[in-house]
Amino acid sequence: MPASIPSAPHRLFVVLGDQLDYQRFLPADFDPKTDLFWMAEASEESTHVRSNKHRIVCFLAAMRHFRNHLNDGQIPLLYHELDKGESSLSGLLGQDLKQLKPRLVSVVKPGDYRVEEALRKTVEEHRAKWEVREDEHFLCTQAEFEEHAQGRKSLRMEFFYREMRRKHDVLMDGKDPVGGAWNFDKENRESFGKQGPPPSPMVRGCSPDALTQEVIDLVNQRFPDHPGDLRQFIWPVTPQQAEDALTQFIEECLPCFGRFQDAMWTDEYTLFHSLLGSPINLRLLDPRKVIEAAEQAYLQGSAPLPAVEGFIRQILGWREYVRGIYHLRMPEYREMNFLEADQPLPEFFWTGETDMVCMKSCLKQVLDTGYGHHIQRLMVIGLYSLLHGVRPGEINDWFLANYVDAVDWVTTPNVVGMSQFADGGIMASKPYSATGAYIDRMSNYCKKCRFQPKESTGPDACPFTTLYWDFLDRHRKRLGGNQRLAMQMRNLVRLSEEKLAEIRKGADSLRRPS
Ligand code: FAD
Ligand code: SF4
């Protein structure tokens, strides 16, 4: 039996769909007689970007499990299930505020600026007090990040990460990093070679329980034209499932994670990656626990240091860093377009129908499953979009819609900053630009493709390679002064005018296929 709901609550505690922190959700001074939790499944959150069905199920199923947890604990909760009409979070909240008239509405810092603004306005319209609480899920508070950023001309993840290692005493040997180095990147860039990947676990994730199956049916019925094939759903939606996924990763994948972190292979979707992005972002799994489990694996000798350091860098470094940047630079960050990219998103991003085998593989995979690993995101889909010149806002919304782990605070800096260089260098010191030769080195995609990765002109020209030279050519002025691109720019100068003219023509026809 759920707890009864106070008819005139003093305080309303809003819990958003990615704030399902079973350990920390209850404020120390919570009083069930006068306080009320509030949650809502708002359809607008699945439609403002046309979300992948896997992503929608992750959110809704995890929310319904969390609701049951609160009900079992007799915590008063007002919960709105997805209703038939279009609904927005702020609209639903507004209706309840009108009736309940609480004095205060409190929320943990939302990870989506759009949502925070909409809720704040609604609360103020209803003349209640608006309170935003610190998000204790993260290891770095926003104040600490701002302190780190203050006075620095440019921010770099590496320095932030070292500070975090020291502060949280992770992989440290006194004042020095364990193993004598902060970074083992050189050992973490192997491809699979001709023989292909070593065996990776056949079965990943967990099977849906009855409640999750109910949500799968609902999503299939409610969002039939959204991408995603739900016949196989593997994503954790409870803390226990998330912990099981962590255990599997540590035991079966972590030892190979570092070496093959950047490698790709046709029809191998998950390889040695953790698949923990979604449960960590939903707060089902504490990042401290993940870091500790990886560090223990090293200390017990079951995983090598480069793999463990490479993995911890992603969580303690990149994850905390992008969140700091998001809150530091929003709302203008989302609108940035340093390279003045002005092309619409090609239609094949929503179908996967293209002759480019690398794009087809990575797009079909994410459209079907809601997952792609980092290098597929950065060095295939993101790279194509950068070279093609897609408007950053459009590609950002596409990423936000399609990945199970997508939430604005993490998607936007990764897409707008890291992959599209639309922030002009806040996230990364240079654009991640490369020819098809990079994809050829790191995967077997090119072996089955009708294009040749090294060719930039002619009928076999690889679109990545054509667009790469065209990209450097178009941005000579803007990027010419970037020291980290000096070698690429020197190679551009070596191209003849005739060759460049042909490249420009090829790039134009890729942008405007007849
Ligand atoms: P693993 O490869 O096993 O890595 C372990 C964990 O490290 C991840 O689960 C994640 O929590 C963290 N991590 C790794 N890299 C990053 C990073 N750059 N930023 C933040 N956390 C990181 N990550 C998201 O969580 N949500 C997104 O919407 C998202 N969009 C991305 C879009 C682009 C264009 C790029 C280049 C990267 C994006 N990332 C995003 C970061 C990263 O690609 C994913 O976190 C990772 O691929 C998720 O798969 P995994 O859980 O198997 O991660
Ligand atoms: Fe992709 Fe070019 Fe390789 Fe084809 S040749 S798979 S388009 S990189």
XYZ file of C-alpha atoms and ligand atoms in Angstrom:
575
model
C 0.000 0.000 0.000
C 1.461 3.407 -0.979
C 1.624 6.028 1.782
C -1.269 8.495 1.916
C -0.633 11.875 0.337
C -0.780 15.015 2.516
C -3.676 17.141 1.236
C -1.854 20.445 1.759
C 1.880 19.676 1.641
C 4.329 22.385 2.706
C 7.133 21.132 0.505
C 7.124 19.318 -2.824
C 10.262 17.340 -3.732
C 10.493 16.897 -7.501
C 12.450 13.840 -8.677
C 13.367 13.874 -12.376
C 13.715 10.726 -14.483
C 17.519 10.702 -14.265
C 17.633 11.400 -10.494
C 16.803 7.919 -9.233
C 19.379 7.875 -6.467
C 18.167 5.193 -4.053
C 20.865 6.149 -1.491
C 20.480 9.909 -1.391
C 16.963 10.838 -2.463
C 15.562 11.469 1.027
C 16.424 14.867 2.589
C 17.525 14.510 6.238
C 14.630 16.695 7.457
C 11.894 14.998 5.372
C 8.574 14.875 7.203
C 5.987 12.496 5.680
C 3.142 14.468 7.281
C 3.946 17.720 5.495
C 6.276 16.805 2.629
C 5.501 15.113 -0.672
C 7.591 13.622 -3.468
C 6.487 14.339 -7.038
C 7.352 12.471 -10.250
C 5.855 12.529 -13.732
C 6.212 10.618 -17.000
C 5.840 13.545 -19.405
C 5.469 12.522 -23.042
C 7.206 15.718 -24.171
C 10.460 14.334 -22.740
C 10.268 11.543 -25.345
C 9.118 13.695 -28.242
C 10.938 17.057 -28.015
C 13.692 15.054 -29.704
C 12.337 11.899 -31.362
C 13.771 9.521 -28.760
C 14.878 5.983 -29.418
C 12.523 3.440 -27.856
C 15.393 1.927 -25.829
C 16.070 5.321 -24.282
C 12.396 5.856 -23.430
C 12.108 2.406 -21.838
C 15.257 2.990 -19.772
C 13.793 6.156 -18.265
C 10.204 4.976 -17.755
C 11.033 1.490 -16.455
C 13.665 2.867 -14.058
C 11.178 5.512 -12.842
C 8.432 2.943 -12.216
C 10.823 0.715 -10.243
C 11.838 3.765 -8.205
C 8.170 4.632 -7.625
C 7.590 1.128 -6.253
C 10.604 1.512 -3.986
C 9.145 4.730 -2.526
C 5.718 3.139 -2.165
C 7.245 0.120 -0.370
C 9.034 2.517 1.983
C 5.774 4.391 2.734
C 7.200 7.633 1.319
C 4.348 9.918 0.178
C 4.586 10.292 -3.598
C 2.396 11.818 -6.282
C 3.262 9.976 -9.507
C 1.829 10.669 -12.984
C 1.966 7.803 -15.460
C 2.300 8.607 -19.157
C -1.122 9.743 -20.262
C -2.671 9.724 -23.682
C -2.286 13.390 -24.620
C 0.918 15.344 -25.094
C 2.163 16.514 -21.729
C 5.076 18.556 -20.491
C 6.741 18.320 -17.085
C 6.051 21.973 -16.334
C 2.405 21.647 -17.450
C 1.835 18.684 -15.144
C 3.610 20.379 -12.262
C 1.591 23.582 -12.805
C -1.708 21.681 -12.503
C -0.625 20.150 -9.190
C 0.755 23.396 -7.791
C -2.588 25.045 -8.445
C -4.321 22.443 -6.332
C -1.771 21.619 -3.638
C -0.313 25.110 -3.125
C 2.954 24.053 -1.429
C 5.191 26.788 0.001
C 8.346 25.340 -1.497
C 9.260 23.229 -4.536
C 12.669 21.620 -4.265
C 14.724 19.768 -6.868
C 18.248 18.391 -7.149
C 20.135 20.433 -9.798
C 18.631 19.256 -13.111
C 20.999 17.991 -15.813
C 19.003 19.745 -18.522
C 18.936 23.536 -18.566
C 15.675 23.538 -20.585
C 13.895 21.506 -17.890
C 15.297 23.585 -15.024
C 14.139 26.828 -16.630
C 10.652 25.498 -17.437
C 10.145 24.194 -13.889
C 11.513 27.345 -12.264
C 9.153 29.555 -14.281
C 6.166 27.390 -13.412
C 6.967 27.429 -9.707
C 7.441 31.186 -9.702
C 4.158 31.678 -11.574
C 2.469 29.781 -8.762
C 4.208 31.931 -6.168
C 5.977 29.073 -4.436
C 9.623 29.211 -3.358
C 12.012 27.465 -5.769
C 14.943 25.551 -4.322
C 17.756 23.829 -6.258
C 19.818 21.394 -4.178
C 23.421 20.260 -4.839
C 23.687 17.070 -6.888
C 25.689 14.815 -4.568
C 25.893 12.051 -7.148
C 28.916 13.772 -8.711
C 32.354 13.714 -7.124
C 33.065 17.340 -8.067
C 30.676 20.052 -6.907
C 29.928 22.903 -9.282
C 31.672 25.305 -6.896
C 34.820 23.133 -7.000
C 34.697 23.050 -10.788
C 34.296 26.817 -10.978
C 37.268 27.191 -8.666
C 39.284 24.901 -10.947
C 38.235 26.963 -14.003
C 38.832 30.363 -12.446
C 41.772 32.272 -13.875
C 42.652 29.583 -16.439
C 42.987 30.758 -20.023
C 41.863 27.397 -21.297
C 40.492 24.308 -19.605
C 42.008 20.889 -20.232
C 40.604 17.614 -18.999
C 44.057 16.223 -18.177
C 44.797 18.802 -15.440
C 41.326 18.502 -13.979
C 41.658 14.699 -13.928
C 44.973 14.807 -12.073
C 43.426 17.087 -9.466
C 40.534 14.623 -9.073
C 42.931 11.659 -8.702
C 44.787 13.488 -5.942
C 41.687 14.807 -4.198
C 39.924 11.446 -4.136
C 43.084 9.381 -3.695
C 42.393 7.151 -6.678
C 45.273 5.113 -8.170
C 47.757 7.131 -6.119
C 51.022 6.104 -4.547
C 51.458 8.921 -2.021
C 51.763 12.076 -4.122
C 52.526 10.195 -7.338
C 50.314 8.278 -9.727
C 50.488 4.503 -9.380
C 52.810 3.062 -12.036
C 54.673 6.375 -12.394
C 52.422 7.858 -15.119
C 49.076 9.614 -15.234
C 48.216 8.334 -18.654
C 48.635 5.077 -20.564
C 46.956 6.232 -23.785
C 49.751 4.881 -25.976
C 49.026 1.362 -24.767
C 45.300 1.856 -25.186
C 45.019 2.386 -28.923
C 45.276 -1.075 -30.427
C 43.172 -2.245 -33.327
C 42.102 -5.893 -33.649
C 44.315 -6.680 -36.642
C 43.312 -9.101 -39.403
C 42.280 -11.837 -36.982
C 39.505 -9.717 -35.459
C 38.567 -9.265 -31.804
C 39.330 -11.863 -29.114
C 36.177 -13.461 -27.670
C 34.071 -11.012 -25.689
C 31.031 -11.977 -23.542
C 28.174 -13.314 -25.697
C 25.439 -12.179 -23.332
C 25.449 -8.656 -21.931
C 23.105 -6.836 -19.603
C 19.934 -8.236 -18.097
C 16.571 -9.542 -19.231
C 13.501 -7.383 -18.580
C 11.365 -8.257 -15.549
C 7.529 -8.093 -15.676
C 7.371 -4.357 -14.916
C 9.950 -3.529 -17.574
C 8.110 -5.752 -20.073
C 4.954 -3.749 -19.375
C 6.838 -0.556 -20.193
C 8.286 -2.123 -23.365
C 4.749 -2.915 -24.540
C 3.584 0.590 -23.654
C 6.455 2.240 -25.549
C 5.925 0.053 -28.619
C 2.287 1.053 -28.607
C 2.741 4.731 -27.756
C 5.811 5.570 -29.895
C 5.540 3.143 -32.850
C 7.372 5.383 -35.338
C 10.369 6.125 -33.088
C 13.626 4.260 -33.830
C 14.555 1.192 -31.756
C 13.897 -2.539 -31.917
C 12.735 -3.639 -28.464
C 12.753 -7.379 -29.130
C 15.994 -7.384 -27.192
C 16.264 -5.000 -24.240
C 19.376 -5.378 -22.074
C 19.612 -2.139 -20.088
C 19.633 -2.103 -16.254
C 16.677 -0.279 -14.690
C 17.207 -1.146 -11.005
C 20.240 -0.769 -8.698
C 20.583 -4.561 -8.483
C 20.619 -4.969 -12.269
C 23.134 -2.137 -12.522
C 25.361 -3.814 -9.955
C 25.171 -7.125 -11.839
C 26.214 -5.313 -15.024
C 29.139 -3.735 -13.154
C 30.267 -7.140 -11.876
C 30.124 -8.645 -15.356
C 32.122 -5.753 -16.788
C 34.836 -5.916 -14.108
C 35.218 -9.689 -14.388
C 34.831 -10.265 -18.110
C 35.632 -7.022 -19.962
C 37.867 -4.700 -17.964
C 41.117 -6.636 -18.616
C 40.741 -5.960 -22.375
C 38.980 -2.564 -22.074
C 42.065 -0.372 -22.405
C 43.869 -2.134 -25.249
C 40.793 -2.204 -27.474
C 39.051 0.926 -26.249
C 39.255 2.582 -29.684
C 38.794 -0.484 -31.912
C 35.691 -1.264 -33.980
C 34.500 -4.388 -35.799
C 31.468 -5.119 -37.977
C 28.531 -6.633 -36.051
C 30.431 -6.416 -32.732
C 28.399 -3.845 -30.852
C 29.538 -3.930 -27.274
C 33.030 -5.531 -27.311
C 34.781 -4.784 -23.993
C 32.893 -1.593 -23.159
C 31.100 -1.286 -19.835
C 27.565 -0.322 -21.059
C 27.290 1.457 -17.716
C 26.627 4.957 -19.078
C 22.858 4.645 -18.782
C 22.632 3.198 -15.232
C 25.236 5.657 -13.945
C 23.475 8.619 -15.557
C 20.118 7.502 -14.135
C 21.868 7.386 -10.698
C 21.180 3.658 -10.282
C 24.903 3.164 -9.886
C 27.201 5.391 -7.852
C 30.287 6.432 -9.846
C 32.372 6.023 -6.657
C 31.423 2.352 -6.538
C 32.398 1.880 -10.199
C 35.777 3.564 -9.692
C 36.430 1.525 -6.544
C 35.557 -1.754 -8.258
C 37.966 -0.992 -11.108
C 40.756 0.048 -8.728
C 40.257 -3.135 -6.687
C 40.547 -5.225 -9.860
C 43.988 -3.686 -10.415
C 45.065 -4.151 -6.784
C 43.976 -7.791 -6.850
C 45.870 -8.386 -10.097
C 42.842 -9.240 -12.237
C 43.157 -6.277 -14.636
C 46.251 -4.444 -15.925
C 46.978 -0.837 -14.952
C 46.544 0.702 -18.460
C 43.030 -0.785 -18.700
C 42.060 0.317 -15.192
C 43.558 3.804 -15.548
C 41.927 4.198 -18.997
C 38.543 3.269 -17.563
C 38.800 5.389 -14.396
C 39.888 8.387 -16.533
C 36.509 8.190 -18.329
C 34.464 8.323 -15.125
C 36.548 10.405 -12.721
C 37.934 12.576 -15.523
C 35.756 13.008 -18.604
C 32.369 12.475 -16.993
C 32.923 15.015 -14.201
C 34.689 17.438 -16.556
C 31.906 17.605 -19.176
C 29.326 18.161 -16.461
C 31.374 21.035 -15.036
C 31.653 22.631 -18.483
C 27.926 22.232 -19.164
C 26.821 24.098 -16.051
C 29.620 26.657 -16.420
C 28.728 27.603 -19.999
C 24.984 27.054 -20.412
C 22.735 28.400 -21.849
C 24.956 29.861 -24.601
C 26.937 26.608 -24.993
C 24.135 24.826 -26.814
C 23.901 27.578 -29.433
C 27.615 27.763 -30.267
C 28.683 27.338 -33.882
C 32.330 28.361 -34.134
C 32.791 26.740 -37.560
C 29.546 28.257 -38.890
C 28.327 24.847 -39.997
C 25.078 25.305 -41.913
C 24.103 21.970 -43.469
C 20.912 20.117 -42.530
C 21.294 16.636 -41.027
C 21.301 14.128 -43.910
C 18.170 11.970 -43.961
C 20.212 8.743 -43.810
C 21.060 9.483 -40.161
C 17.501 8.305 -39.414
C 17.594 5.213 -41.679
C 21.206 4.064 -41.935
C 20.715 3.738 -45.678
C 24.056 4.782 -47.151
C 26.829 3.080 -49.134
C 29.391 4.067 -46.499
C 29.808 0.786 -44.611
C 31.199 2.441 -41.471
C 28.273 4.866 -41.247
C 25.719 2.227 -42.149
C 27.042 -0.137 -39.427
C 27.240 2.493 -36.697
C 23.918 4.146 -37.576
C 21.921 0.916 -37.892
C 23.410 -0.296 -34.618
C 22.370 2.766 -32.637
C 18.990 3.103 -34.332
C 18.207 -0.527 -33.419
C 19.806 -0.816 -29.984
C 20.265 2.719 -28.600
C 23.982 2.059 -28.122
C 27.271 2.830 -29.808
C 30.656 3.067 -28.146
C 32.817 6.182 -27.874
C 34.861 5.808 -31.043
C 31.801 4.968 -33.127
C 30.253 8.212 -31.806
C 33.361 10.402 -32.099
C 35.322 9.043 -35.039
C 32.559 7.767 -37.319
C 29.176 9.467 -36.836
C 30.472 12.652 -35.168
C 33.392 12.888 -37.596
C 31.155 12.566 -40.645
C 28.864 15.274 -39.321
C 31.824 17.598 -38.573
C 33.345 17.165 -42.045
C 29.982 17.419 -43.796
C 29.267 20.659 -41.887
C 25.984 19.698 -40.203
C 24.466 22.402 -37.969
C 25.659 21.577 -34.407
C 22.151 21.964 -32.932
C 20.725 19.358 -35.324
C 23.398 16.745 -34.744
C 23.240 17.408 -30.995
C 19.496 16.713 -30.964
C 20.059 13.554 -33.016
C 22.588 12.253 -30.448
C 20.320 13.276 -27.582
C 17.457 11.320 -29.109
C 19.245 8.124 -29.946
C 21.522 6.940 -27.145
C 20.306 5.204 -23.998
C 22.724 7.218 -21.871
C 21.815 10.607 -23.375
C 21.037 13.482 -21.017
C 21.671 17.082 -22.014
C 24.506 17.772 -19.513
C 26.630 14.978 -20.983
C 25.476 14.819 -24.609
C 25.829 18.533 -25.387
C 29.496 19.052 -24.365
C 30.446 15.798 -26.079
C 28.653 16.667 -29.320
C 28.839 20.466 -29.548
C 32.311 20.613 -27.987
C 34.297 17.431 -28.404
C 32.957 16.142 -31.699
C 31.833 19.274 -33.633
C 34.346 21.829 -32.259
C 31.419 24.259 -32.261
C 32.647 25.715 -28.950
C 35.889 26.837 -30.623
C 38.102 24.843 -28.266
C 36.549 24.947 -24.785
C 36.358 21.128 -24.573
C 39.151 20.039 -26.885
C 42.270 21.756 -28.169
C 41.600 20.843 -31.811
C 38.839 19.350 -33.936
C 38.823 15.549 -34.146
C 39.289 15.542 -37.925
C 40.627 12.544 -39.847
C 40.407 10.807 -43.222
C 38.919 7.384 -43.910
C 42.421 5.982 -43.272
C 41.810 6.329 -39.507
C 38.618 4.253 -39.742
C 40.468 1.722 -41.895
C 43.188 1.407 -39.236
C 40.777 0.963 -36.333
C 38.149 -1.328 -37.896
C 37.322 -3.765 -40.679
C 34.537 -1.573 -42.097
C 36.536 -0.466 -45.163
C 37.180 -4.058 -46.269
C 33.537 -4.408 -47.254
C 33.018 -0.886 -48.578
C 32.798 0.176 -52.210
C 34.954 3.239 -51.429
C 38.707 3.364 -50.916
C 39.704 5.051 -47.633
C 42.828 6.688 -49.071
C 41.171 8.136 -52.189
C 39.925 11.721 -52.073
C 38.810 12.081 -55.702
C 37.391 9.850 -58.421
C 34.633 7.237 -58.395
C 36.151 5.269 -55.479
C 36.794 8.307 -53.284
C 35.950 7.748 -49.632
C 33.494 10.488 -48.573
C 35.380 10.955 -45.289
C 38.639 11.605 -47.135
C 37.099 13.992 -49.668
C 35.278 15.892 -46.937
C 38.388 15.956 -44.709
C 40.484 17.911 -47.229
C 37.534 20.107 -48.042
C 37.067 20.760 -44.289
C 40.680 21.881 -43.840
C 40.442 23.977 -47.001
C 37.213 25.688 -45.897
C 38.643 26.466 -42.463
C 42.182 27.523 -43.432
C 41.719 30.947 -41.843
C 39.825 29.851 -38.763
C 42.029 26.891 -37.890
C 45.317 27.913 -39.530
C 46.697 29.299 -36.274
C 46.006 26.114 -34.282
C 49.422 24.608 -33.549
C 47.950 21.157 -33.034
C 46.713 21.198 -36.654
C 49.993 22.452 -38.090
C 50.964 19.153 -39.700
C 47.523 18.627 -41.255
C 47.591 22.177 -42.631
C 51.100 21.631 -44.075
C 49.795 18.550 -45.907
C 46.899 20.593 -47.269
C 49.288 23.142 -48.762
C 50.985 20.318 -50.679
C 47.799 19.571 -52.659
C 47.707 21.038 -56.177
C 45.021 23.559 -57.152
C 43.560 21.026 -59.647
C 43.307 18.381 -56.948
C 41.695 20.837 -54.568
C 39.183 21.924 -57.192
C 38.194 18.299 -57.710
C 37.930 17.751 -53.952
C 35.694 20.806 -53.570
C 33.463 19.569 -56.374
C 33.265 16.102 -54.791
C 32.441 17.587 -51.376
C 29.704 19.761 -52.880
C 28.052 16.800 -54.537
C 28.197 14.837 -51.246
C 26.377 17.728 -49.564
C 23.832 18.071 -52.359
C 23.287 14.591 -53.761
C 21.294 14.748 -57.021
P 32.644 2.947 -21.634
O 33.386 3.063 -22.907
O 32.672 1.645 -20.960
O 33.201 4.090 -20.647
C 32.916 4.043 -19.245
C 32.122 5.208 -18.757
O 32.899 6.382 -18.779
C 30.864 5.557 -19.527
O 29.799 4.722 -19.175
C 30.641 6.994 -19.109
O 29.965 7.058 -17.878
C 32.051 7.516 -18.918
N 32.508 8.276 -20.087
C 33.357 7.868 -21.052
N 33.625 8.862 -21.919
C 32.902 9.917 -21.505
C 32.746 11.242 -21.996
N 33.378 11.689 -23.080
N 31.889 12.038 -21.339
C 31.231 11.622 -20.235
N 31.352 10.381 -19.732
C 32.188 9.549 -20.346
N 28.118 9.779 -22.809
C 26.958 9.738 -22.141
O 26.910 9.282 -20.999
N 25.806 10.221 -22.705
C 25.802 10.752 -23.965
O 24.763 11.179 -24.457
C 27.015 10.787 -24.686
N 27.068 11.280 -25.958
C 28.241 11.316 -26.629
C 28.279 11.863 -27.904
C 29.481 11.953 -28.588
C 29.523 12.585 -29.945
C 30.651 11.469 -27.990
C 31.955 11.581 -28.712
C 30.627 10.902 -26.741
C 29.433 10.826 -26.028
N 29.371 10.271 -24.727
C 28.184 10.266 -24.063
C 30.582 9.796 -24.048
C 30.879 8.298 -24.283
O 30.949 8.045 -25.654
C 29.839 7.394 -23.622
O 29.771 7.709 -22.243
C 30.201 5.933 -23.722
O 30.415 5.573 -25.073
C 29.065 5.089 -23.128
O 29.279 3.729 -23.354
P 29.776 2.790 -22.178
O 28.901 2.986 -21.013
O 29.930 1.420 -22.721
O 31.166 3.473 -21.848
Fe 33.870 4.416 -44.281
Fe 35.419 5.358 -46.240
Fe 36.027 3.070 -45.012
Fe 33.927 3.198 -46.645
S 36.064 3.475 -47.188
S 34.000 2.216 -44.628
S 33.188 5.261 -46.227
S 35.979 5.093 -44.085
